[in-house]
């Protein structure tokens, strides 16, 4: 069964450094998402992406964050100048379509980001 | 605002049925989902139900939706030790991106 893959599984970075989290969504999916889960807290929506542009972003997704689909397969989340509070599990998700008749989102196994 | 609530913990004996409950607030929800998370793993889609349905059955899983009360439940029949995990309820909001709003998760412990 096709799946969403995320790399790396664990990233350790010094505070202030930039990190790029990578995701390969399921190949025929068109809608892409990033979520994060701080330890012990809820899974929170960060951003959605469709047709090569952001369709919605949360309050968390400030100027420190950016997303990109650099080619036909990868979907990346960049965090500039990381802070301690960015430590979390970051999940990528994709769905075949959204809107009326939306299809379920399938999640990757996540990248655990640890900021030192 | 958008909010999803779940009880935090459920313990059952192996072979019994488990019922995990969830309440949500947004009446514009289109789909409601159940995801399973095992330790150190990602979010595995278990099942989902469209908001105009009131029940969906998939092998050992039964989802019941009471749209009037905004209450969703997941019943696992013949619960096994391998079902021990955290179960997340999530609603898909009918806005620009159909983002998911998650509950806090219910930790299910299955005792042998």
Short mmCIF file of C-alpha atoms in Angstrom, two decimals:
data_model
loop_
_atom_site.label_atom_id
_atom_site.label_comp_id
_atom_site.label_asym_id
_atom_site.label_seq_id
_atom_site.Cartn_x
_atom_site.Cartn_y
_atom_site.Cartn_z
CA UNK A 1 0.00 0.00 0.00
CA UNK A 2 1.38 3.45 -0.89
CA UNK A 3 2.52 5.49 2.07
CA UNK A 4 3.81 8.91 3.02
CA UNK A 5 7.52 8.83 3.86
CA UNK A 6 9.36 11.36 6.00
CA UNK A 7 13.07 11.93 6.52
CA UNK A 8 14.91 12.10 8.76
CA UNK A 9 13.15 10.20 11.51
CA UNK A 10 15.04 12.20 14.13
CA UNK A 11 16.79 15.55 13.73
CA UNK A 12 18.89 17.18 16.45
CA UNK A 13 19.81 20.82 15.84
CA UNK A 14 21.36 23.67 17.75
CA UNK A 15 19.09 26.57 18.59
CA UNK A 16 19.29 29.26 15.93
CA UNK A 17 20.09 26.86 13.11
CA UNK A 18 17.87 26.16 10.13
CA UNK A 19 16.30 22.75 9.54
CA UNK A 20 14.56 21.23 6.56
CA UNK A 21 12.13 18.38 7.11
CA UNK A 22 11.37 16.29 4.07
CA UNK A 23 8.30 14.40 2.99
CA UNK A 24 7.38 12.32 -0.02
CA UNK A 25 3.58 12.27 -0.28
CA UNK A 26 1.63 9.48 -1.96
CA UNK A 27 2.18 9.87 -5.68
CA UNK A 28 -1.33 10.67 -6.93
CA UNK A 29 -2.18 12.95 -4.00
CA UNK A 30 -2.68 16.65 -4.60
CA UNK A 31 -3.19 18.11 -1.11
CA UNK A 32 -0.34 18.29 1.35
CA UNK A 33 -0.22 19.19 5.02
CA UNK A 34 2.17 19.66 7.91
CA UNK A 35 1.16 19.11 11.52
CA UNK A 36 3.16 19.07 14.69
CA UNK A 37 2.78 17.40 18.08
CA UNK A 38 4.63 18.84 21.03
CA UNK A 39 5.29 16.12 23.60
CA UNK A 40 2.16 15.45 25.63
CA UNK A 41 0.02 17.84 23.60
CA UNK A 42 -2.48 17.62 20.76
CA UNK A 43 -1.58 17.23 17.11
CA UNK A 44 -1.79 20.77 15.69
CA UNK A 45 -2.32 21.90 12.12
CA UNK A 46 0.47 24.04 10.68
CA UNK A 47 -0.14 24.51 6.96
CA UNK A 48 -1.89 23.11 3.91
CA UNK A 49 -0.61 23.27 0.36
CA UNK A 50 -2.34 22.78 -2.96
CA UNK A 51 -1.54 23.67 -6.54
CA UNK A 52 1.91 24.95 -5.56
CA UNK A 53 0.70 27.43 -3.02
CA UNK A 54 -0.32 27.63 0.61
CA UNK A 55 -4.09 27.27 0.96
CA UNK A 56 -4.24 27.81 4.71
CA UNK A 57 -1.84 28.32 7.59
CA UNK A 58 -2.29 28.43 11.34
CA UNK A 59 -1.14 31.09 13.78
CA UNK A 60 1.84 28.88 14.58
CA UNK A 61 3.06 29.08 10.98
CA UNK A 62 4.76 32.46 11.15
CA UNK A 63 7.61 33.91 9.10
CA UNK A 64 10.00 31.42 10.66
CA UNK A 65 8.34 28.63 8.66
CA UNK A 66 8.12 27.98 4.95
CA UNK A 67 7.02 25.11 2.73
CA UNK A 68 8.05 24.14 -0.74
CA UNK A 69 7.42 21.48 -3.32
CA UNK A 70 10.74 21.69 -5.14
CA UNK A 71 10.00 18.88 -7.58
CA UNK A 72 7.20 16.48 -8.43
CA UNK A 73 7.69 14.28 -5.41
CA UNK A 74 9.09 16.10 -2.37
CA UNK A 75 7.30 18.43 0.04
CA UNK A 76 9.50 20.23 2.54
CA UNK A 77 9.05 22.24 5.72
CA UNK A 78 11.83 24.71 6.50
CA UNK A 79 12.23 26.21 9.94
CA UNK A 80 14.61 29.15 10.11
CA UNK A 81 16.42 30.18 13.29
CA UNK A 82 15.02 27.35 15.37
CA UNK A 83 13.91 27.92 18.97
CA UNK A 84 13.71 25.52 21.88
CA UNK A 85 9.92 25.52 21.63
CA UNK A 86 10.12 24.17 18.08
CA UNK A 87 11.04 20.78 19.55
CA UNK A 88 8.19 18.47 18.53
CA UNK A 89 7.17 15.63 16.27
CA UNK A 90 6.37 16.96 12.81
CA UNK A 91 3.95 15.01 10.66
CA UNK A 92 3.43 15.31 6.95
CA UNK A 93 0.10 14.23 5.46
CA UNK A 94 -1.39 14.04 2.00
CA UNK A 95 -4.79 13.42 0.48
CA UNK A 96 -6.01 12.69 -2.99
CA UNK A 97 -8.38 15.62 -2.97
CA UNK A 98 -10.03 18.09 -0.70
CA UNK A 99 -13.28 19.99 -0.92
CA UNK A 100 -16.56 18.20 -1.45
CA UNK A 101 -15.82 14.51 -1.64
CA UNK A 102 -12.61 15.03 0.29
CA UNK A 103 -10.46 12.00 0.76
CA UNK A 104 -8.83 11.08 4.07
CA UNK A 105 -5.40 12.35 4.93
CA UNK A 106 -2.65 9.78 5.19
CA UNK A 107 0.20 10.52 7.56
CA UNK A 108 3.89 9.74 7.58
CA UNK A 109 5.70 8.36 10.61
CA UNK A 110 6.91 11.82 11.57
CA UNK A 111 10.23 13.55 12.18
CA UNK A 112 11.18 14.09 15.78
CA UNK A 113 12.89 17.48 15.96
CA UNK A 114 15.02 18.17 19.03
CA UNK A 115 16.42 21.68 19.50
CA UNK A 116 19.35 21.96 21.90
CA UNK B 1 -14.30 27.70 18.05
CA UNK B 2 -13.11 24.34 16.85
CA UNK B 3 -12.46 21.83 19.60
CA UNK B 4 -12.37 18.06 19.92
CA UNK B 5 -12.47 16.34 23.31
CA UNK B 6 -11.67 12.78 24.31
CA UNK B 7 -11.25 10.94 27.56
CA UNK B 8 -7.59 10.33 28.27
CA UNK B 9 -7.43 6.71 29.27
CA UNK B 10 -9.30 3.42 28.85
CA UNK B 11 -8.34 0.01 30.19
CA UNK B 12 -10.07 -3.19 29.05
CA UNK B 13 -9.50 -6.90 29.33
CA UNK B 14 -8.42 -8.84 26.25
CA UNK B 15 -11.46 -10.17 24.39
CA UNK B 16 -13.80 -7.47 25.69
CA UNK B 17 -15.13 -4.63 23.58
CA UNK B 18 -13.60 -1.16 23.85
CA UNK B 19 -15.57 2.01 23.31
CA UNK B 20 -13.68 5.26 22.84
CA UNK B 21 -15.72 8.45 22.85
CA UNK B 22 -15.18 11.85 21.31
CA UNK B 23 -17.11 15.12 21.18
CA UNK B 24 -16.58 17.94 18.72
CA UNK B 25 -17.91 21.44 18.41
CA UNK B 26 -17.78 22.51 14.78
CA UNK B 27 -21.08 21.82 13.02
CA UNK B 28 -19.44 22.32 9.63
CA UNK B 29 -17.42 19.10 10.02
CA UNK B 30 -17.53 17.04 6.88
CA UNK B 31 -15.63 13.91 7.83
CA UNK B 32 -14.70 12.52 11.22
CA UNK B 33 -11.69 10.26 11.59
CA UNK B 34 -10.09 7.80 13.92
CA UNK B 35 -6.31 7.47 13.88
CA UNK B 36 -4.17 5.02 15.86
CA UNK B 37 -0.70 5.86 17.13
CA UNK B 38 1.58 3.17 18.49
CA UNK B 39 4.65 4.17 20.54
CA UNK B 40 7.23 5.95 18.39
CA UNK B 41 5.12 5.57 15.26
CA UNK B 42 3.06 7.81 13.04
CA UNK B 43 -0.68 8.26 12.75
CA UNK B 44 -2.36 5.28 11.16
CA UNK B 45 -5.76 5.95 9.60
CA UNK B 46 -8.20 3.43 11.06
CA UNK B 47 -11.53 4.52 9.72
CA UNK B 48 -13.60 7.58 8.92
CA UNK B 49 -17.23 8.52 8.55
CA UNK B 50 -18.97 11.16 6.50
CA UNK B 51 -21.05 13.56 8.53
CA UNK B 52 -24.34 12.53 6.89
CA UNK B 53 -23.92 8.92 8.06
CA UNK B 54 -24.70 7.63 11.53
CA UNK B 55 -22.83 4.34 11.50
CA UNK B 56 -19.99 2.62 9.72
CA UNK B 57 -18.69 -0.88 10.33
CA UNK B 58 -15.32 -2.18 9.19
CA UNK B 59 -14.42 -5.65 10.51
CA UNK B 60 -13.87 -5.26 14.29
CA UNK B 61 -14.41 -1.50 14.18
CA UNK B 62 -17.77 0.24 14.47
CA UNK B 63 -18.09 4.00 14.31
CA UNK B 64 -21.22 5.68 15.59
CA UNK B 65 -21.98 9.34 14.91
CA UNK B 66 -24.63 11.36 16.69
CA UNK B 67 -24.58 14.61 14.76
CA UNK B 68 -27.19 16.27 16.94
CA UNK B 69 -25.05 15.79 20.05
CA UNK B 70 -21.77 16.10 18.10
CA UNK B 71 -20.66 12.79 19.57
CA UNK B 72 -18.51 10.19 17.85
CA UNK B 73 -17.53 6.78 19.18
CA UNK B 74 -15.24 3.98 18.11
CA UNK B 75 -16.05 0.46 19.22
CA UNK B 76 -13.38 -2.22 18.91
CA UNK B 77 -14.82 -5.71 19.20
CA UNK B 78 -12.76 -8.56 20.68
CA UNK B 79 -9.99 -6.20 21.74
CA UNK B 80 -6.49 -7.66 21.47
CA UNK B 81 -3.23 -6.70 23.19
CA UNK B 82 -2.04 -5.41 19.81
CA UNK B 83 -4.80 -2.81 19.96
CA UNK B 84 -3.02 -1.07 22.84
CA UNK B 85 -2.18 2.39 21.49
CA UNK B 86 -3.34 6.00 21.53
CA UNK B 87 -6.49 6.63 19.51
CA UNK B 88 -7.10 10.10 18.09
CA UNK B 89 -10.43 11.45 16.99
CA UNK B 90 -10.21 14.20 14.35
CA UNK B 91 -12.68 16.34 12.46
CA UNK B 92 -12.20 17.76 9.01
CA UNK B 93 -13.34 21.37 8.85
CA UNK B 94 -15.15 22.48 5.71
CA UNK B 95 -13.04 25.56 5.15
CA UNK B 96 -10.40 26.37 2.60
CA UNK B 97 -8.17 23.41 3.21
CA UNK B 98 -10.11 20.72 5.09
CA UNK B 99 -7.49 20.71 7.79
CA UNK B 100 -7.88 18.23 10.65
CA UNK B 101 -8.60 19.23 14.23
CA UNK B 102 -7.45 16.53 16.62
CA UNK B 103 -8.51 15.50 20.08
CA UNK B 104 -5.93 14.86 22.79
CA UNK B 105 -6.02 11.13 22.20
CA UNK B 106 -7.27 8.24 24.32
CA UNK B 107 -4.67 5.80 25.57
CA UNK B 108 -6.11 2.27 25.34
CA UNK B 109 -4.51 -0.37 27.52
CA UNK B 110 -5.53 -3.96 26.87
CA UNK B 111 -4.85 -6.27 29.81
CA UNK B 112 -4.18 -9.95 29.10
#
